[in-house]
Amino acid sequence: MSAVELNPRPVRVSPLIKFTRWSLLGLGILYGAFHHNRFSKIENARREKEEAERPAREARLAAEKKRASEAEIKYLGELMTTNK
């Protein structure tokens, strides 16, 4: 058999290192939960503002679309009359 073991024995980790790892993991989870909560509140406020502005924005877009359509029809009409 070779000198290298196929399944070497696990290394014993210091309790201080284990405690530090688990503490940092817990702190990371708490940090993430805190920031998720904060960003969720900001995002909800932004969505509410967009919902309040939606009717005005849709009306503006519809008016722009109508003007563009009328301009295109006018342009095509001019093209048709100049070609004859």
CSV table of N, CA and C in Angstrom, one decimal:
chain,number,residue,atom,x,y,z
A,1,MET,N,0.8,-1.2,0.0
A,1,MET,CA,0.0,0.0,0.0
A,1,MET,C,0.9,1.2,0.0
A,2,SER,N,0.4,2.3,-0.5
A,2,SER,CA,1.2,3.6,-0.6
A,2,SER,C,1.3,4.2,0.7
A,3,ALA,N,2.2,5.2,0.8
A,3,ALA,CA,2.4,5.9,2.1
A,3,ALA,C,1.3,6.9,2.4
A,4,VAL,N,0.5,7.3,1.3
A,4,VAL,CA,-0.5,8.3,1.5
A,4,VAL,C,-1.8,7.5,1.8
A,5,GLU,N,-2.5,7.9,2.9
A,5,GLU,CA,-3.7,7.2,3.3
A,5,GLU,C,-4.9,7.7,2.4
A,6,LEU,N,-5.8,6.8,2.1
A,6,LEU,CA,-6.9,7.2,1.2
A,6,LEU,C,-7.9,8.1,2.0
A,7,ASN,N,-8.1,7.9,3.2
A,7,ASN,CA,-9.0,8.7,4.1
A,7,ASN,C,-8.2,9.1,5.3
A,8,PRO,N,-7.5,10.3,5.2
A,8,PRO,CA,-6.8,10.7,6.4
A,8,PRO,C,-7.7,11.1,7.5
A,9,ARG,N,-7.2,11.0,8.7
A,9,ARG,CA,-8.0,11.3,9.9
A,9,ARG,C,-8.3,12.8,9.9
A,10,PRO,N,-9.5,13.3,10.4
A,10,PRO,CA,-9.8,14.7,10.4
A,10,PRO,C,-8.9,15.4,11.4
A,11,VAL,N,-8.6,16.7,11.1
A,11,VAL,CA,-7.8,17.5,12.0
A,11,VAL,C,-8.7,18.0,13.1
A,12,ARG,N,-8.2,18.0,14.3
A,12,ARG,CA,-9.0,18.6,15.4
A,12,ARG,C,-8.8,20.1,15.4
A,13,VAL,N,-10.0,20.7,15.4
A,13,VAL,CA,-10.0,22.2,15.3
A,13,VAL,C,-10.2,22.7,16.7
A,14,SER,N,-9.5,23.8,17.0
A,14,SER,CA,-9.5,24.4,18.3
A,14,SER,C,-11.0,24.9,18.6
A,15,PRO,N,-11.4,24.7,19.8
A,15,PRO,CA,-12.7,25.2,20.2
A,15,PRO,C,-12.9,26.8,20.0
A,16,LEU,N,-11.8,27.5,20.2
A,16,LEU,CA,-11.8,28.9,19.9
A,16,LEU,C,-12.1,29.2,18.5
A,17,ILE,N,-11.5,28.5,17.6
A,17,ILE,CA,-11.8,28.7,16.1
A,17,ILE,C,-13.2,28.3,15.8
A,18,LYS,N,-13.7,27.2,16.4
A,18,LYS,CA,-15.1,26.8,16.1
A,18,LYS,C,-16.0,27.8,16.6
A,19,PHE,N,-15.8,28.4,17.8
A,19,PHE,CA,-16.7,29.4,18.3
A,19,PHE,C,-16.6,30.6,17.5
A,20,THR,N,-15.5,31.0,17.0
A,20,THR,CA,-15.3,32.2,16.2
A,20,THR,C,-16.1,32.0,14.8
A,21,ARG,N,-15.9,30.8,14.3
A,21,ARG,CA,-16.6,30.6,13.0
A,21,ARG,C,-18.1,30.6,13.1
A,22,TRP,N,-18.7,30.0,14.2
A,22,TRP,CA,-20.1,30.0,14.4
A,22,TRP,C,-20.6,31.4,14.8
A,23,SER,N,-19.8,32.1,15.5
A,23,SER,CA,-20.2,33.5,15.9
A,23,SER,C,-20.3,34.4,14.6
A,24,LEU,N,-19.3,34.3,13.8
A,24,LEU,CA,-19.3,35.1,12.6
A,24,LEU,C,-20.4,34.7,11.6
A,25,LEU,N,-20.7,33.4,11.6
A,25,LEU,CA,-21.9,32.9,10.8
A,25,LEU,C,-23.1,33.6,11.3
A,26,GLY,N,-23.3,33.5,12.6
A,26,GLY,CA,-24.6,34.1,13.2
A,26,GLY,C,-24.6,35.6,13.0
A,27,LEU,N,-23.5,36.3,13.1
A,27,LEU,CA,-23.5,37.7,12.9
A,27,LEU,C,-23.8,38.0,11.4
A,28,GLY,N,-23.3,37.2,10.5
A,28,GLY,CA,-23.5,37.4,9.1
A,28,GLY,C,-25.0,37.3,8.8
A,29,ILE,N,-25.6,36.3,9.4
A,29,ILE,CA,-27.1,36.1,9.2
A,29,ILE,C,-27.9,37.3,9.7
A,30,LEU,N,-27.5,37.7,10.9
A,30,LEU,CA,-28.2,38.9,11.5
A,30,LEU,C,-28.0,40.1,10.7
A,31,TYR,N,-26.8,40.3,10.2
A,31,TYR,CA,-26.4,41.5,9.3
A,31,TYR,C,-27.3,41.4,8.0
A,32,GLY,N,-27.4,40.3,7.4
A,32,GLY,CA,-28.2,40.1,6.2
A,32,GLY,C,-29.6,40.4,6.5
A,33,ALA,N,-30.2,39.9,7.6
A,33,ALA,CA,-31.6,40.1,7.9
A,33,ALA,C,-31.9,41.5,8.1
A,34,PHE,N,-31.0,42.2,8.8
A,34,PHE,CA,-31.2,43.6,9.1
A,34,PHE,C,-31.2,44.4,7.8
A,35,HIS,N,-30.2,44.2,6.9
A,35,HIS,CA,-30.2,45.0,5.7
A,35,HIS,C,-31.3,44.6,4.7
A,36,HIS,N,-31.7,43.3,4.7
A,36,HIS,CA,-32.8,42.9,3.9
A,36,HIS,C,-34.1,43.6,4.3
A,37,ASN,N,-34.3,43.8,5.6
A,37,ASN,CA,-35.5,44.5,6.1
A,37,ASN,C,-35.4,45.9,5.7
A,38,ARG,N,-34.2,46.5,5.9
A,38,ARG,CA,-34.1,48.0,5.5
A,38,ARG,C,-34.3,48.2,4.0
A,39,PHE,N,-33.7,47.4,3.2
A,39,PHE,CA,-33.9,47.5,1.7
A,39,PHE,C,-35.3,47.2,1.3
A,40,SER,N,-36.0,46.3,2.0
A,40,SER,CA,-37.4,46.0,1.7
A,40,SER,C,-38.3,47.2,1.9
A,41,LYS,N,-38.0,47.9,3.0
A,41,LYS,CA,-38.8,49.1,3.3
A,41,LYS,C,-38.6,50.2,2.2
A,42,ILE,N,-37.4,50.3,1.8
A,42,ILE,CA,-37.1,51.3,0.8
A,42,ILE,C,-37.7,50.9,-0.6
A,43,GLU,N,-37.7,49.7,-0.9
A,43,GLU,CA,-38.2,49.2,-2.2
A,43,GLU,C,-39.8,49.3,-2.1
A,44,ASN,N,-40.4,49.0,-1.0
A,44,ASN,CA,-41.8,49.1,-0.9
A,44,ASN,C,-42.3,50.6,-1.1
A,45,ALA,N,-41.5,51.5,-0.5
A,45,ALA,CA,-41.8,52.9,-0.7
A,45,ALA,C,-41.7,53.3,-2.1
A,46,ARG,N,-40.7,52.8,-2.8
A,46,ARG,CA,-40.5,53.2,-4.2
A,46,ARG,C,-41.6,52.6,-5.1
A,47,ARG,N,-42.1,51.4,-4.8
A,47,ARG,CA,-43.2,50.8,-5.5
A,47,ARG,C,-44.5,51.5,-5.3
A,48,GLU,N,-44.7,52.0,-4.1
A,48,GLU,CA,-45.9,52.8,-3.8
A,48,GLU,C,-45.9,54.1,-4.6
A,49,LYS,N,-44.8,54.7,-4.7
A,49,LYS,CA,-44.6,56.0,-5.4
A,49,LYS,C,-44.9,55.7,-6.9
A,50,GLU,N,-44.3,54.6,-7.5
A,50,GLU,CA,-44.6,54.3,-8.9
A,50,GLU,C,-46.0,54.0,-9.2
A,51,GLU,N,-46.7,53.3,-8.2
A,51,GLU,CA,-48.1,53.0,-8.4
A,51,GLU,C,-48.9,54.3,-8.4
A,52,ALA,N,-48.6,55.3,-7.6
A,52,ALA,CA,-49.3,56.5,-7.6
A,52,ALA,C,-49.1,57.3,-8.9
A,53,GLU,N,-47.9,57.2,-9.5
A,53,GLU,CA,-47.6,57.9,-10.7
A,53,GLU,C,-47.9,57.2,-12.0
A,54,ARG,N,-48.3,56.0,-11.9
A,54,ARG,CA,-48.6,55.1,-13.0
A,54,ARG,C,-49.7,55.7,-14.0
A,55,PRO,N,-50.9,56.2,-13.5
A,55,PRO,CA,-51.9,56.7,-14.4
A,55,PRO,C,-51.4,57.9,-15.2
A,56,ALA,N,-50.7,58.8,-14.6
A,56,ALA,CA,-50.1,60.0,-15.3
A,56,ALA,C,-49.1,59.5,-16.3
A,57,ARG,N,-48.3,58.6,-16.0
A,57,ARG,CA,-47.2,58.1,-16.9
A,57,ARG,C,-47.9,57.4,-18.1
A,58,GLU,N,-48.9,56.6,-17.8
A,58,GLU,CA,-49.6,55.8,-18.9
A,58,GLU,C,-50.3,56.8,-19.8
A,59,ALA,N,-50.9,57.9,-19.3
A,59,ALA,CA,-51.6,58.9,-20.1
A,59,ALA,C,-50.6,59.6,-21.0
A,60,ARG,N,-49.5,60.0,-20.4
A,60,ARG,CA,-48.4,60.6,-21.2
A,60,ARG,C,-47.9,59.8,-22.3
A,61,LEU,N,-47.7,58.5,-22.0
A,61,LEU,CA,-47.2,57.6,-23.1
A,61,LEU,C,-48.2,57.4,-24.2
A,62,ALA,N,-49.5,57.3,-23.8
A,62,ALA,CA,-50.6,57.1,-24.8
A,62,ALA,C,-50.7,58.3,-25.7
A,63,ALA,N,-50.5,59.5,-25.1
A,63,ALA,CA,-50.6,60.8,-25.9
A,63,ALA,C,-49.4,60.8,-26.8
A,64,GLU,N,-48.2,60.4,-26.4
A,64,GLU,CA,-47.0,60.4,-27.2
A,64,GLU,C,-47.2,59.4,-28.4
A,65,LYS,N,-47.7,58.3,-28.1
A,65,LYS,CA,-48.0,57.2,-29.1
A,65,LYS,C,-49.0,57.7,-30.1
A,66,LYS,N,-50.0,58.4,-29.7
A,66,LYS,CA,-51.0,58.9,-30.6
A,66,LYS,C,-50.4,60.0,-31.5
A,67,ARG,N,-49.6,60.9,-30.9
A,67,ARG,CA,-48.9,61.9,-31.7
A,67,ARG,C,-48.0,61.3,-32.8
A,68,ALA,N,-47.3,60.3,-32.4
A,68,ALA,CA,-46.3,59.6,-33.3
A,68,ALA,C,-47.1,58.9,-34.4
A,69,SER,N,-48.2,58.3,-34.0
A,69,SER,CA,-49.0,57.6,-35.0
A,69,SER,C,-49.6,58.6,-36.0
A,70,GLU,N,-50.1,59.8,-35.5
A,70,GLU,CA,-50.7,60.8,-36.4
A,70,GLU,C,-49.6,61.4,-37.3
A,71,ALA,N,-48.4,61.6,-36.8
A,71,ALA,CA,-47.3,62.1,-37.6
A,71,ALA,C,-46.9,61.1,-38.7
A,72,GLU,N,-46.9,59.8,-38.3
A,72,GLU,CA,-46.5,58.8,-39.3
A,72,GLU,C,-47.6,58.8,-40.4
A,73,ILE,N,-48.9,58.8,-40.0
A,73,ILE,CA,-50.0,58.8,-41.0
A,73,ILE,C,-49.9,60.0,-42.0
A,74,LYS,N,-49.6,61.2,-41.4
A,74,LYS,CA,-49.4,62.4,-42.2
A,74,LYS,C,-48.3,62.3,-43.1
A,75,TYR,N,-47.1,61.7,-42.6
A,75,TYR,CA,-46.0,61.6,-43.5
A,75,TYR,C,-46.2,60.6,-44.6
A,76,LEU,N,-46.9,59.5,-44.3
A,76,LEU,CA,-47.2,58.5,-45.4
A,76,LEU,C,-48.2,59.1,-46.4
A,77,GLY,N,-49.2,59.9,-45.9
A,77,GLY,CA,-50.1,60.6,-46.8
A,77,GLY,C,-49.4,61.5,-47.7
A,78,GLU,N,-48.4,62.3,-47.2
A,78,GLU,CA,-47.6,63.2,-48.1
A,78,GLU,C,-46.8,62.4,-49.1
A,79,LEU,N,-46.3,61.3,-48.7
A,79,LEU,CA,-45.5,60.4,-49.6
A,79,LEU,C,-46.4,59.9,-50.7
A,80,MET,N,-47.6,59.5,-50.4
A,80,MET,CA,-48.5,59.0,-51.4
A,80,MET,C,-48.9,60.1,-52.4
A,81,THR,N,-49.1,61.3,-51.9
A,81,THR,CA,-49.6,62.4,-52.8
A,81,THR,C,-48.4,62.9,-53.7
A,82,THR,N,-47.2,62.9,-53.2
A,82,THR,CA,-46.1,63.4,-54.0
A,82,THR,C,-45.7,62.4,-55.1
A,83,ASN,N,-46.0,61.1,-54.8
A,83,ASN,CA,-45.6,60.1,-55.8
A,83,ASN,C,-46.6,60.0,-57.0
A,84,LYS,N,-47.8,60.5,-56.9
A,84,LYS,CA,-48.7,60.5,-57.9
A,84,LYS,C,-48.5,61.5,-59.0
